[in-house]
């Protein structure tokens, strides 16, 4: 809208043109001034969009890095790299969960998914203790805890395979999959 456009224009001139001395850094030998301004504007708007998207995706109470915070509720800002990684990991995990859920439902494994969701996924998201297995079994009509454990394991296995497939698409070789998964696990344990 008009007001947002005015704010973005003012922010661009304040931060980029004046703050980063865009005009002083312009070099006719490197290209046209108009191209420089348009490129700078495009990058500025992309950064604003990324920041706004990350802010919507990052739960305020879930991502307070423990190192460097004296008070547990003290707000700590994430580095730009951690913000990017969090957005990437969140999107990756969201897609994997949607994919595995759809696969389970299409294969008639809805109970498997529900057991996994209630016993594994929901406690992780809500940072809570998992409900007793017997309670979850009763909720979904599974008579044996061992059978329920196997059903949950089957969904975990599908999730792991889907994650490896997706990560494989973002690396140059199969050898890098393990490294990427280790970095993913390391990031998740830090946040």
mmCIF file with all atom_site columns, C-alpha atoms in Angstrom:
data_model
loop_
_atom_site.group_PDB
_atom_site.id
_atom_site.type_symbol
_atom_site.label_atom_id
_atom_site.label_alt_id
_atom_site.label_comp_id
_atom_site.label_asym_id
_atom_site.label_entity_id
_atom_site.label_seq_id
_atom_site.pdbx_PDB_ins_code
_atom_site.Cartn_x
_atom_site.Cartn_y
_atom_site.Cartn_z
_atom_site.occupancy
_atom_site.B_iso_or_equiv
_atom_site.pdbx_formal_charge
_atom_site.auth_seq_id
_atom_site.auth_comp_id
_atom_site.auth_asym_id
_atom_site.auth_atom_id
_atom_site.pdbx_PDB_model_num
ATOM 1   C CA . UNK A 1 1   ? 0.000  0.000   0.000   1.00 0.00 ? 1   UNK A CA 1
ATOM 2   C CA . UNK A 1 2   ? 0.941  3.658   -0.267  1.00 0.00 ? 2   UNK A CA 1
ATOM 3   C CA . UNK A 1 3   ? 2.143  4.073   3.332   1.00 0.00 ? 3   UNK A CA 1
ATOM 4   C CA . UNK A 1 4   ? 4.280  0.941   3.199   1.00 0.00 ? 4   UNK A CA 1
ATOM 5   C CA . UNK A 1 5   ? 5.798  2.103   -0.105  1.00 0.00 ? 5   UNK A CA 1
ATOM 6   C CA . UNK A 1 6   ? 6.663  5.467   1.482   1.00 0.00 ? 6   UNK A CA 1
ATOM 7   C CA . UNK A 1 7   ? 8.243  3.711   4.492   1.00 0.00 ? 7   UNK A CA 1
ATOM 8   C CA . UNK A 1 8   ? 10.276 1.414   2.252   1.00 0.00 ? 8   UNK A CA 1
ATOM 9   C CA . UNK A 1 9   ? 11.449 4.342   0.112   1.00 0.00 ? 9   UNK A CA 1
ATOM 10  C CA . UNK A 1 10  ? 12.445 6.337   3.162   1.00 0.00 ? 10  UNK A CA 1
ATOM 11  C CA . UNK A 1 11  ? 14.197 3.299   4.650   1.00 0.00 ? 11  UNK A CA 1
ATOM 12  C CA . UNK A 1 12  ? 16.080 2.675   1.409   1.00 0.00 ? 12  UNK A CA 1
ATOM 13  C CA . UNK A 1 13  ? 17.358 6.248   1.244   1.00 0.00 ? 13  UNK A CA 1
ATOM 14  C CA . UNK A 1 14  ? 18.172 6.325   4.949   1.00 0.00 ? 14  UNK A CA 1
ATOM 15  C CA . UNK A 1 15  ? 19.953 2.962   5.153   1.00 0.00 ? 15  UNK A CA 1
ATOM 16  C CA . UNK A 1 16  ? 21.414 2.444   1.684   1.00 0.00 ? 16  UNK A CA 1
ATOM 17  C CA . UNK A 1 17  ? 21.800 5.757   -0.125  1.00 0.00 ? 17  UNK A CA 1
ATOM 18  C CA . UNK A 1 18  ? 22.877 7.781   2.914   1.00 0.00 ? 18  UNK A CA 1
ATOM 19  C CA . UNK A 1 19  ? 23.966 5.118   5.420   1.00 0.00 ? 19  UNK A CA 1
ATOM 20  C CA . UNK A 1 20  ? 26.064 3.081   3.010   1.00 0.00 ? 20  UNK A CA 1
ATOM 21  C CA . UNK A 1 21  ? 27.067 6.131   0.944   1.00 0.00 ? 21  UNK A CA 1
ATOM 22  C CA . UNK A 1 22  ? 25.799 4.642   -2.290  1.00 0.00 ? 22  UNK A CA 1
ATOM 23  C CA . UNK A 1 23  ? 26.340 7.807   -4.341  1.00 0.00 ? 23  UNK A CA 1
ATOM 24  C CA . UNK A 1 24  ? 29.920 8.242   -3.129  1.00 0.00 ? 24  UNK A CA 1
ATOM 25  C CA . UNK A 1 25  ? 30.679 4.587   -3.951  1.00 0.00 ? 25  UNK A CA 1
ATOM 26  C CA . UNK A 1 26  ? 29.285 4.821   -7.485  1.00 0.00 ? 26  UNK A CA 1
ATOM 27  C CA . UNK A 1 27  ? 31.929 4.124   -10.105 1.00 0.00 ? 27  UNK A CA 1
ATOM 28  C CA . UNK A 1 28  ? 31.103 4.926   -13.762 1.00 0.00 ? 28  UNK A CA 1
ATOM 29  C CA . UNK A 1 29  ? 33.703 2.362   -14.851 1.00 0.00 ? 29  UNK A CA 1
ATOM 30  C CA . UNK A 1 30  ? 31.649 -0.417  -13.232 1.00 0.00 ? 30  UNK A CA 1
ATOM 31  C CA . UNK A 1 31  ? 28.373 0.451   -14.927 1.00 0.00 ? 31  UNK A CA 1
ATOM 32  C CA . UNK A 1 32  ? 25.443 2.829   -15.079 1.00 0.00 ? 32  UNK A CA 1
ATOM 33  C CA . UNK A 1 33  ? 24.276 4.653   -11.964 1.00 0.00 ? 33  UNK A CA 1
ATOM 34  C CA . UNK A 1 34  ? 20.675 3.650   -12.653 1.00 0.00 ? 34  UNK A CA 1
ATOM 35  C CA . UNK A 1 35  ? 21.675 -0.033  -12.635 1.00 0.00 ? 35  UNK A CA 1
ATOM 36  C CA . UNK A 1 36  ? 23.523 0.467   -9.350  1.00 0.00 ? 36  UNK A CA 1
ATOM 37  C CA . UNK A 1 37  ? 20.479 2.071   -7.719  1.00 0.00 ? 37  UNK A CA 1
ATOM 38  C CA . UNK A 1 38  ? 18.066 -0.547  -9.052  1.00 0.00 ? 38  UNK A CA 1
ATOM 39  C CA . UNK A 1 39  ? 20.322 -3.392  -7.898  1.00 0.00 ? 39  UNK A CA 1
ATOM 40  C CA . UNK A 1 40  ? 20.716 -1.811  -4.462  1.00 0.00 ? 40  UNK A CA 1
ATOM 41  C CA . UNK A 1 41  ? 16.951 -1.272  -4.225  1.00 0.00 ? 41  UNK A CA 1
ATOM 42  C CA . UNK A 1 42  ? 16.245 -4.859  -5.280  1.00 0.00 ? 42  UNK A CA 1
ATOM 43  C CA . UNK A 1 43  ? 18.652 -6.213  -2.646  1.00 0.00 ? 43  UNK A CA 1
ATOM 44  C CA . UNK A 1 44  ? 17.227 -3.905  0.016   1.00 0.00 ? 44  UNK A CA 1
ATOM 45  C CA . UNK A 1 45  ? 13.661 -5.076  -0.680  1.00 0.00 ? 45  UNK A CA 1
ATOM 46  C CA . UNK A 1 46  ? 14.778 -8.725  -0.710  1.00 0.00 ? 46  UNK A CA 1
ATOM 47  C CA . UNK A 1 47  ? 16.457 -8.247  2.687   1.00 0.00 ? 47  UNK A CA 1
ATOM 48  C CA . UNK A 1 48  ? 13.343 -6.576  4.100   1.00 0.00 ? 48  UNK A CA 1
ATOM 49  C CA . UNK A 1 49  ? 11.184 -9.424  2.793   1.00 0.00 ? 49  UNK A CA 1
ATOM 50  C CA . UNK A 1 50  ? 13.550 -12.061 4.247   1.00 0.00 ? 50  UNK A CA 1
ATOM 51  C CA . UNK A 1 51  ? 13.555 -10.301 7.603   1.00 0.00 ? 51  UNK A CA 1
ATOM 52  C CA . UNK A 1 52  ? 9.769  -10.043 7.711   1.00 0.00 ? 52  UNK A CA 1
ATOM 53  C CA . UNK A 1 53  ? 9.366  -13.675 6.649   1.00 0.00 ? 53  UNK A CA 1
ATOM 54  C CA . UNK A 1 54  ? 11.867 -14.859 9.260   1.00 0.00 ? 54  UNK A CA 1
ATOM 55  C CA . UNK A 1 55  ? 10.107 -12.835 11.959  1.00 0.00 ? 55  UNK A CA 1
ATOM 56  C CA . UNK A 1 56  ? 6.790  -14.509 11.107  1.00 0.00 ? 56  UNK A CA 1
ATOM 57  C CA . UNK A 1 57  ? 8.358  -17.980 11.152  1.00 0.00 ? 57  UNK A CA 1
ATOM 58  C CA . UNK A 1 58  ? 10.490 -17.623 14.282  1.00 0.00 ? 58  UNK A CA 1
ATOM 59  C CA . UNK A 1 59  ? 8.463  -18.095 17.442  1.00 0.00 ? 59  UNK A CA 1
ATOM 60  C CA . UNK A 1 60  ? 9.449  -15.364 19.875  1.00 0.00 ? 60  UNK A CA 1
ATOM 61  C CA . UNK A 1 61  ? 9.663  -17.700 22.881  1.00 0.00 ? 61  UNK A CA 1
ATOM 62  C CA . UNK A 1 62  ? 11.426 -20.602 21.142  1.00 0.00 ? 62  UNK A CA 1
ATOM 63  C CA . UNK A 1 63  ? 14.626 -19.095 19.767  1.00 0.00 ? 63  UNK A CA 1
ATOM 64  C CA . UNK A 1 64  ? 16.512 -17.468 22.575  1.00 0.00 ? 64  UNK A CA 1
ATOM 65  C CA . UNK A 1 65  ? 20.107 -18.694 22.363  1.00 0.00 ? 65  UNK A CA 1
ATOM 66  C CA . UNK A 1 66  ? 21.205 -19.849 25.789  1.00 0.00 ? 66  UNK A CA 1
ATOM 67  C CA . UNK A 1 67  ? 24.796 -18.716 25.439  1.00 0.00 ? 67  UNK A CA 1
ATOM 68  C CA . UNK A 1 68  ? 25.177 -15.040 26.153  1.00 0.00 ? 68  UNK A CA 1
ATOM 69  C CA . UNK A 1 69  ? 21.877 -14.629 28.027  1.00 0.00 ? 69  UNK A CA 1
ATOM 70  C CA . UNK A 1 70  ? 22.089 -14.086 31.763  1.00 0.00 ? 70  UNK A CA 1
ATOM 71  C CA . UNK A 1 71  ? 18.362 -13.893 32.322  1.00 0.00 ? 71  UNK A CA 1
ATOM 72  C CA . UNK A 1 72  ? 16.318 -16.794 30.876  1.00 0.00 ? 72  UNK A CA 1
ATOM 73  C CA . UNK A 1 73  ? 13.649 -14.480 29.457  1.00 0.00 ? 73  UNK A CA 1
ATOM 74  C CA . UNK A 1 74  ? 16.078 -11.870 28.166  1.00 0.00 ? 74  UNK A CA 1
ATOM 75  C CA . UNK A 1 75  ? 15.589 -11.196 24.450  1.00 0.00 ? 75  UNK A CA 1
ATOM 76  C CA . UNK A 1 76  ? 18.684 -12.075 22.444  1.00 0.00 ? 76  UNK A CA 1
ATOM 77  C CA . UNK A 1 77  ? 18.923 -11.355 18.766  1.00 0.00 ? 77  UNK A CA 1
ATOM 78  C CA . UNK A 1 78  ? 19.924 -14.068 16.334  1.00 0.00 ? 78  UNK A CA 1
ATOM 79  C CA . UNK A 1 79  ? 22.767 -13.548 13.950  1.00 0.00 ? 79  UNK A CA 1
ATOM 80  C CA . UNK A 1 80  ? 21.772 -13.110 10.330  1.00 0.00 ? 80  UNK A CA 1
ATOM 81  C CA . UNK A 1 81  ? 23.307 -16.526 9.604   1.00 0.00 ? 81  UNK A CA 1
ATOM 82  C CA . UNK A 1 82  ? 21.238 -18.174 12.362  1.00 0.00 ? 82  UNK A CA 1
ATOM 83  C CA . UNK A 1 83  ? 18.101 -16.419 11.109  1.00 0.00 ? 83  UNK A CA 1
ATOM 84  C CA . UNK A 1 84  ? 18.740 -17.706 7.604   1.00 0.00 ? 84  UNK A CA 1
ATOM 85  C CA . UNK A 1 85  ? 19.496 -21.213 8.882   1.00 0.00 ? 85  UNK A CA 1
ATOM 86  C CA . UNK A 1 86  ? 16.389 -21.218 11.058  1.00 0.00 ? 86  UNK A CA 1
ATOM 87  C CA . UNK A 1 87  ? 14.188 -20.183 8.141   1.00 0.00 ? 87  UNK A CA 1
ATOM 88  C CA . UNK A 1 88  ? 15.787 -22.828 5.924   1.00 0.00 ? 88  UNK A CA 1
ATOM 89  C CA . UNK A 1 89  ? 15.505 -25.593 8.551   1.00 0.00 ? 89  UNK A CA 1
ATOM 90  C CA . UNK A 1 90  ? 11.912 -24.621 9.383   1.00 0.00 ? 90  UNK A CA 1
ATOM 91  C CA . UNK A 1 91  ? 10.888 -24.709 5.746   1.00 0.00 ? 91  UNK A CA 1
ATOM 92  C CA . UNK A 1 92  ? 12.701 -27.998 5.188   1.00 0.00 ? 92  UNK A CA 1
ATOM 93  C CA . UNK A 1 93  ? 11.089 -29.648 8.212   1.00 0.00 ? 93  UNK A CA 1
ATOM 94  C CA . UNK A 1 94  ? 7.641  -28.277 7.372   1.00 0.00 ? 94  UNK A CA 1
ATOM 95  C CA . UNK A 1 95  ? 7.884  -29.706 3.860   1.00 0.00 ? 95  UNK A CA 1
ATOM 96  C CA . UNK A 1 96  ? 9.158  -33.056 5.124   1.00 0.00 ? 96  UNK A CA 1
ATOM 97  C CA . UNK A 1 97  ? 6.364  -33.352 7.669   1.00 0.00 ? 97  UNK A CA 1
ATOM 98  C CA . UNK A 1 98  ? 3.743  -32.485 5.046   1.00 0.00 ? 98  UNK A CA 1
ATOM 99  C CA . UNK A 1 99  ? 5.270  -35.002 2.639   1.00 0.00 ? 99  UNK A CA 1
ATOM 100 C CA . UNK A 1 100 ? 5.423  -37.812 5.189   1.00 0.00 ? 100 UNK A CA 1
ATOM 101 C CA . UNK A 1 101 ? 1.918  -37.080 6.462   1.00 0.00 ? 101 UNK A CA 1
ATOM 102 C CA . UNK A 1 102 ? 0.540  -37.151 2.906   1.00 0.00 ? 102 UNK A CA 1
ATOM 103 C CA . UNK A 1 103 ? 2.422  -40.368 2.171   1.00 0.00 ? 103 UNK A CA 1
ATOM 104 C CA . UNK A 1 104 ? 1.102  -42.017 5.338   1.00 0.00 ? 104 UNK A CA 1
ATOM 105 C CA . UNK A 1 105 ? -2.461 -40.981 4.557   1.00 0.00 ? 105 UNK A CA 1
ATOM 106 C CA . UNK A 1 106 ? -2.236 -42.129 0.926   1.00 0.00 ? 106 UNK A CA 1
ATOM 107 C CA . UNK A 1 107 ? -0.904 -45.543 1.991   1.00 0.00 ? 107 UNK A CA 1
ATOM 108 C CA . UNK A 1 108 ? -3.576 -46.062 4.632   1.00 0.00 ? 108 UNK A CA 1
ATOM 109 C CA . UNK A 1 109 ? -1.159 -45.412 7.501   1.00 0.00 ? 109 UNK A CA 1
ATOM 110 C CA . UNK A 1 110 ? -3.173 -42.671 9.185   1.00 0.00 ? 110 UNK A CA 1
ATOM 111 C CA . UNK A 1 111 ? -2.940 -44.361 12.585  1.00 0.00 ? 111 UNK A CA 1
ATOM 112 C CA . UNK A 1 112 ? 0.829  -44.596 12.166  1.00 0.00 ? 112 UNK A CA 1
ATOM 113 C CA . UNK A 1 113 ? 0.965  -40.850 11.495  1.00 0.00 ? 113 UNK A CA 1
ATOM 114 C CA . UNK A 1 114 ? -1.352 -40.025 14.400  1.00 0.00 ? 114 UNK A CA 1
ATOM 115 C CA . UNK A 1 115 ? 0.770  -42.068 16.821  1.00 0.00 ? 115 UNK A CA 1
ATOM 116 C CA . UNK A 1 116 ? 3.938  -40.339 15.568  1.00 0.00 ? 116 UNK A CA 1
ATOM 117 C CA . UNK A 1 117 ? 2.287  -36.929 15.739  1.00 0.00 ? 117 UNK A CA 1
ATOM 118 C CA . UNK A 1 118 ? 0.956  -37.321 19.282  1.00 0.00 ? 118 UNK A CA 1
ATOM 119 C CA . UNK A 1 119 ? 3.882  -39.219 20.790  1.00 0.00 ? 119 UNK A CA 1
ATOM 120 C CA . UNK A 1 120 ? 6.854  -37.605 18.989  1.00 0.00 ? 120 UNK A CA 1
ATOM 121 C CA . UNK A 1 121 ? 6.015  -34.479 17.007  1.00 0.00 ? 121 UNK A CA 1
ATOM 122 C CA . UNK A 1 122 ? 3.613  -32.613 19.298  1.00 0.00 ? 122 UNK A CA 1
ATOM 123 C CA . UNK A 1 123 ? 5.870  -32.971 22.372  1.00 0.00 ? 123 UNK A CA 1
ATOM 124 C CA . UNK A 1 124 ? 8.800  -31.598 20.361  1.00 0.00 ? 124 UNK A CA 1
ATOM 125 C CA . UNK A 1 125 ? 6.838  -28.630 19.058  1.00 0.00 ? 125 UNK A CA 1
ATOM 126 C CA . UNK A 1 126 ? 5.264  -27.858 22.430  1.00 0.00 ? 126 UNK A CA 1
ATOM 127 C CA . UNK A 1 127 ? 8.460  -28.637 24.384  1.00 0.00 ? 127 UNK A CA 1
ATOM 128 C CA . UNK A 1 128 ? 6.482  -31.045 26.568  1.00 0.00 ? 128 UNK A CA 1
ATOM 129 C CA . UNK A 1 129 ? 6.785  -34.564 27.844  1.00 0.00 ? 129 UNK A CA 1
ATOM 130 C CA . UNK A 1 130 ? 5.392  -37.188 25.487  1.00 0.00 ? 130 UNK A CA 1
ATOM 131 C CA . UNK A 1 131 ? 2.131  -38.731 26.653  1.00 0.00 ? 131 UNK A CA 1
ATOM 132 C CA . UNK A 1 132 ? 2.351  -42.292 27.974  1.00 0.00 ? 132 UNK A CA 1
ATOM 133 C CA . UNK A 1 133 ? 2.391  -44.813 25.141  1.00 0.00 ? 133 UNK A CA 1
ATOM 134 C CA . UNK A 1 134 ? -0.582 -46.654 26.648  1.00 0.00 ? 134 UNK A CA 1
ATOM 135 C CA . UNK A 1 135 ? -2.656 -43.472 26.534  1.00 0.00 ? 135 UNK A CA 1
ATOM 136 C CA . UNK A 1 136 ? -1.818 -42.866 22.872  1.00 0.00 ? 136 UNK A CA 1
ATOM 137 C CA . UNK A 1 137 ? -2.528 -46.522 22.056  1.00 0.00 ? 137 UNK A CA 1
ATOM 138 C CA . UNK A 1 138 ? -5.958 -46.283 23.669  1.00 0.00 ? 138 UNK A CA 1
ATOM 139 C CA . UNK A 1 139 ? -6.717 -43.057 21.771  1.00 0.00 ? 139 UNK A CA 1
ATOM 140 C CA . UNK A 1 140 ? -6.112 -44.763 18.408  1.00 0.00 ? 140 UNK A CA 1
ATOM 141 C CA . UNK A 1 141 ? -7.268 -48.287 19.213  1.00 0.00 ? 141 UNK A CA 1
ATOM 142 C CA . UNK A 1 142 ? -3.835 -49.934 19.114  1.00 0.00 ? 142 UNK A CA 1
ATOM 143 C CA . UNK A 1 143 ? -3.900 -52.881 21.477  1.00 0.00 ? 143 UNK A CA 1
ATOM 144 C CA . UNK A 1 144 ? -0.178 -53.460 22.011  1.00 0.00 ? 144 UNK A CA 1
ATOM 145 C CA . UNK A 1 145 ? 2.493  -50.933 22.966  1.00 0.00 ? 145 UNK A CA 1
ATOM 146 C CA . UNK A 1 146 ? 5.097  -52.877 20.959  1.00 0.00 ? 146 UNK A CA 1
ATOM 147 C CA . UNK A 1 147 ? 2.953  -52.579 17.838  1.00 0.00 ? 147 UNK A CA 1
ATOM 148 C CA . UNK A 1 148 ? 2.532  -48.831 18.421  1.00 0.00 ? 148 UNK A CA 1
ATOM 149 C CA . UNK A 1 149 ? 6.300  -48.437 18.852  1.00 0.00 ? 149 UNK A CA 1
ATOM 150 C CA . UNK A 1 150 ? 6.867  -50.211 15.547  1.00 0.00 ? 150 UNK A CA 1
ATOM 151 C CA . UNK A 1 151 ? 4.303  -47.977 13.853  1.00 0.00 ? 151 UNK A CA 1
ATOM 152 C CA . UNK A 1 152 ? 6.024  -44.849 15.214  1.00 0.00 ? 152 UNK A CA 1
ATOM 153 C CA . UNK A 1 153 ? 9.399  -46.205 14.111  1.00 0.00 ? 153 UNK A CA 1
ATOM 154 C CA . UNK A 1 154 ? 8.025  -46.768 10.589  1.00 0.00 ? 154 UNK A CA 1
ATOM 155 C CA . UNK A 1 155 ? 7.017  -43.088 10.340  1.00 0.00 ? 155 UNK A CA 1
ATOM 156 C CA . UNK A 1 156 ? 10.398 -41.970 11.687  1.00 0.00 ? 156 UNK A CA 1
ATOM 157 C CA . UNK A 1 157 ? 12.051 -44.105 9.030   1.00 0.00 ? 157 UNK A CA 1
ATOM 158 C CA . UNK A 1 158 ? 9.893  -42.515 6.300   1.00 0.00 ? 158 UNK A CA 1
ATOM 159 C CA . UNK A 1 159 ? 10.733 -39.055 7.639   1.00 0.00 ? 159 UNK A CA 1
ATOM 160 C CA . UNK A 1 160 ? 14.456 -39.812 7.666   1.00 0.00 ? 160 UNK A CA 1
ATOM 161 C CA . UNK A 1 161 ? 14.315 -41.104 4.072   1.00 0.00 ? 161 UNK A CA 1
ATOM 162 C CA . UNK A 1 162 ? 12.346 -38.042 2.898   1.00 0.00 ? 162 UNK A CA 1
ATOM 163 C CA . UNK A 1 163 ? 14.805 -35.740 4.657   1.00 0.00 ? 163 UNK A CA 1
ATOM 164 C CA . UNK A 1 164 ? 17.770 -37.463 3.024   1.00 0.00 ? 164 UNK A CA 1
ATOM 165 C CA . UNK A 1 165 ? 16.110 -37.185 -0.407  1.00 0.00 ? 165 UNK A CA 1
ATOM 166 C CA . UNK A 1 166 ? 15.450 -33.472 0.081   1.00 0.00 ? 166 UNK A CA 1
ATOM 167 C CA . UNK A 1 167 ? 18.946 -32.770 1.431   1.00 0.00 ? 167 UNK A CA 1
ATOM 168 C CA . UNK A 1 168 ? 20.419 -34.712 -1.507  1.00 0.00 ? 168 UNK A CA 1
ATOM 169 C CA . UNK A 1 169 ? 18.812 -32.159 -3.815  1.00 0.00 ? 169 UNK A CA 1
ATOM 170 C CA . UNK A 1 170 ? 20.724 -29.335 -2.127  1.00 0.00 ? 170 UNK A CA 1
ATOM 171 C CA . UNK A 1 171 ? 24.243 -30.828 -2.111  1.00 0.00 ? 171 UNK A CA 1
ATOM 172 C CA . UNK A 1 172 ? 26.739 -31.604 -4.851  1.00 0.00 ? 172 UNK A CA 1
ATOM 173 C CA . UNK A 1 173 ? 27.342 -35.271 -3.986  1.00 0.00 ? 173 UNK A CA 1
ATOM 174 C CA . UNK A 1 174 ? 26.036 -38.122 -1.847  1.00 0.00 ? 174 UNK A CA 1
ATOM 175 C CA . UNK A 1 175 ? 29.132 -37.796 0.336   1.00 0.00 ? 175 UNK A CA 1
ATOM 176 C CA . UNK A 1 176 ? 27.899 -34.384 1.515   1.00 0.00 ? 176 UNK A CA 1
ATOM 177 C CA . UNK A 1 177 ? 24.513 -35.653 2.741   1.00 0.00 ? 177 UNK A CA 1
ATOM 178 C CA . UNK A 1 178 ? 25.910 -36.846 6.065   1.00 0.00 ? 178 UNK A CA 1
ATOM 179 C CA . UNK A 1 179 ? 27.721 -33.563 6.653   1.00 0.00 ? 179 UNK A CA 1
ATOM 180 C CA . UNK A 1 180 ? 24.588 -31.558 5.850   1.00 0.00 ? 180 UNK A CA 1
ATOM 181 C CA . UNK A 1 181 ? 22.431 -33.731 8.135   1.00 0.00 ? 181 UNK A CA 1
ATOM 182 C CA . UNK A 1 182 ? 24.999 -33.378 10.940  1.00 0.00 ? 182 UNK A CA 1
ATOM 183 C CA . UNK A 1 183 ? 24.939 -29.579 10.550  1.00 0.00 ? 183 UNK A CA 1
ATOM 184 C CA . UNK A 1 184 ? 21.154 -29.667 10.583  1.00 0.00 ? 184 UNK A CA 1
ATOM 185 C CA . UNK A 1 185 ? 21.142 -31.712 13.808  1.00 0.00 ? 185 UNK A CA 1
ATOM 186 C CA . UNK A 1 186 ? 23.752 -29.415 15.351  1.00 0.00 ? 186 UNK A CA 1
ATOM 187 C CA . UNK A 1 187 ? 21.675 -26.334 14.509  1.00 0.00 ? 187 UNK A CA 1
ATOM 188 C CA . UNK A 1 188 ? 18.515 -27.888 15.969  1.00 0.00 ? 188 UNK A CA 1
ATOM 189 C CA . UNK A 1 189 ? 20.224 -28.819 19.234  1.00 0.00 ? 189 UNK A CA 1
ATOM 190 C CA . UNK A 1 190 ? 21.542 -25.262 19.607  1.00 0.00 ? 190 UNK A CA 1
ATOM 191 C CA . UNK A 1 191 ? 18.092 -23.720 19.101  1.00 0.00 ? 191 UNK A CA 1
#
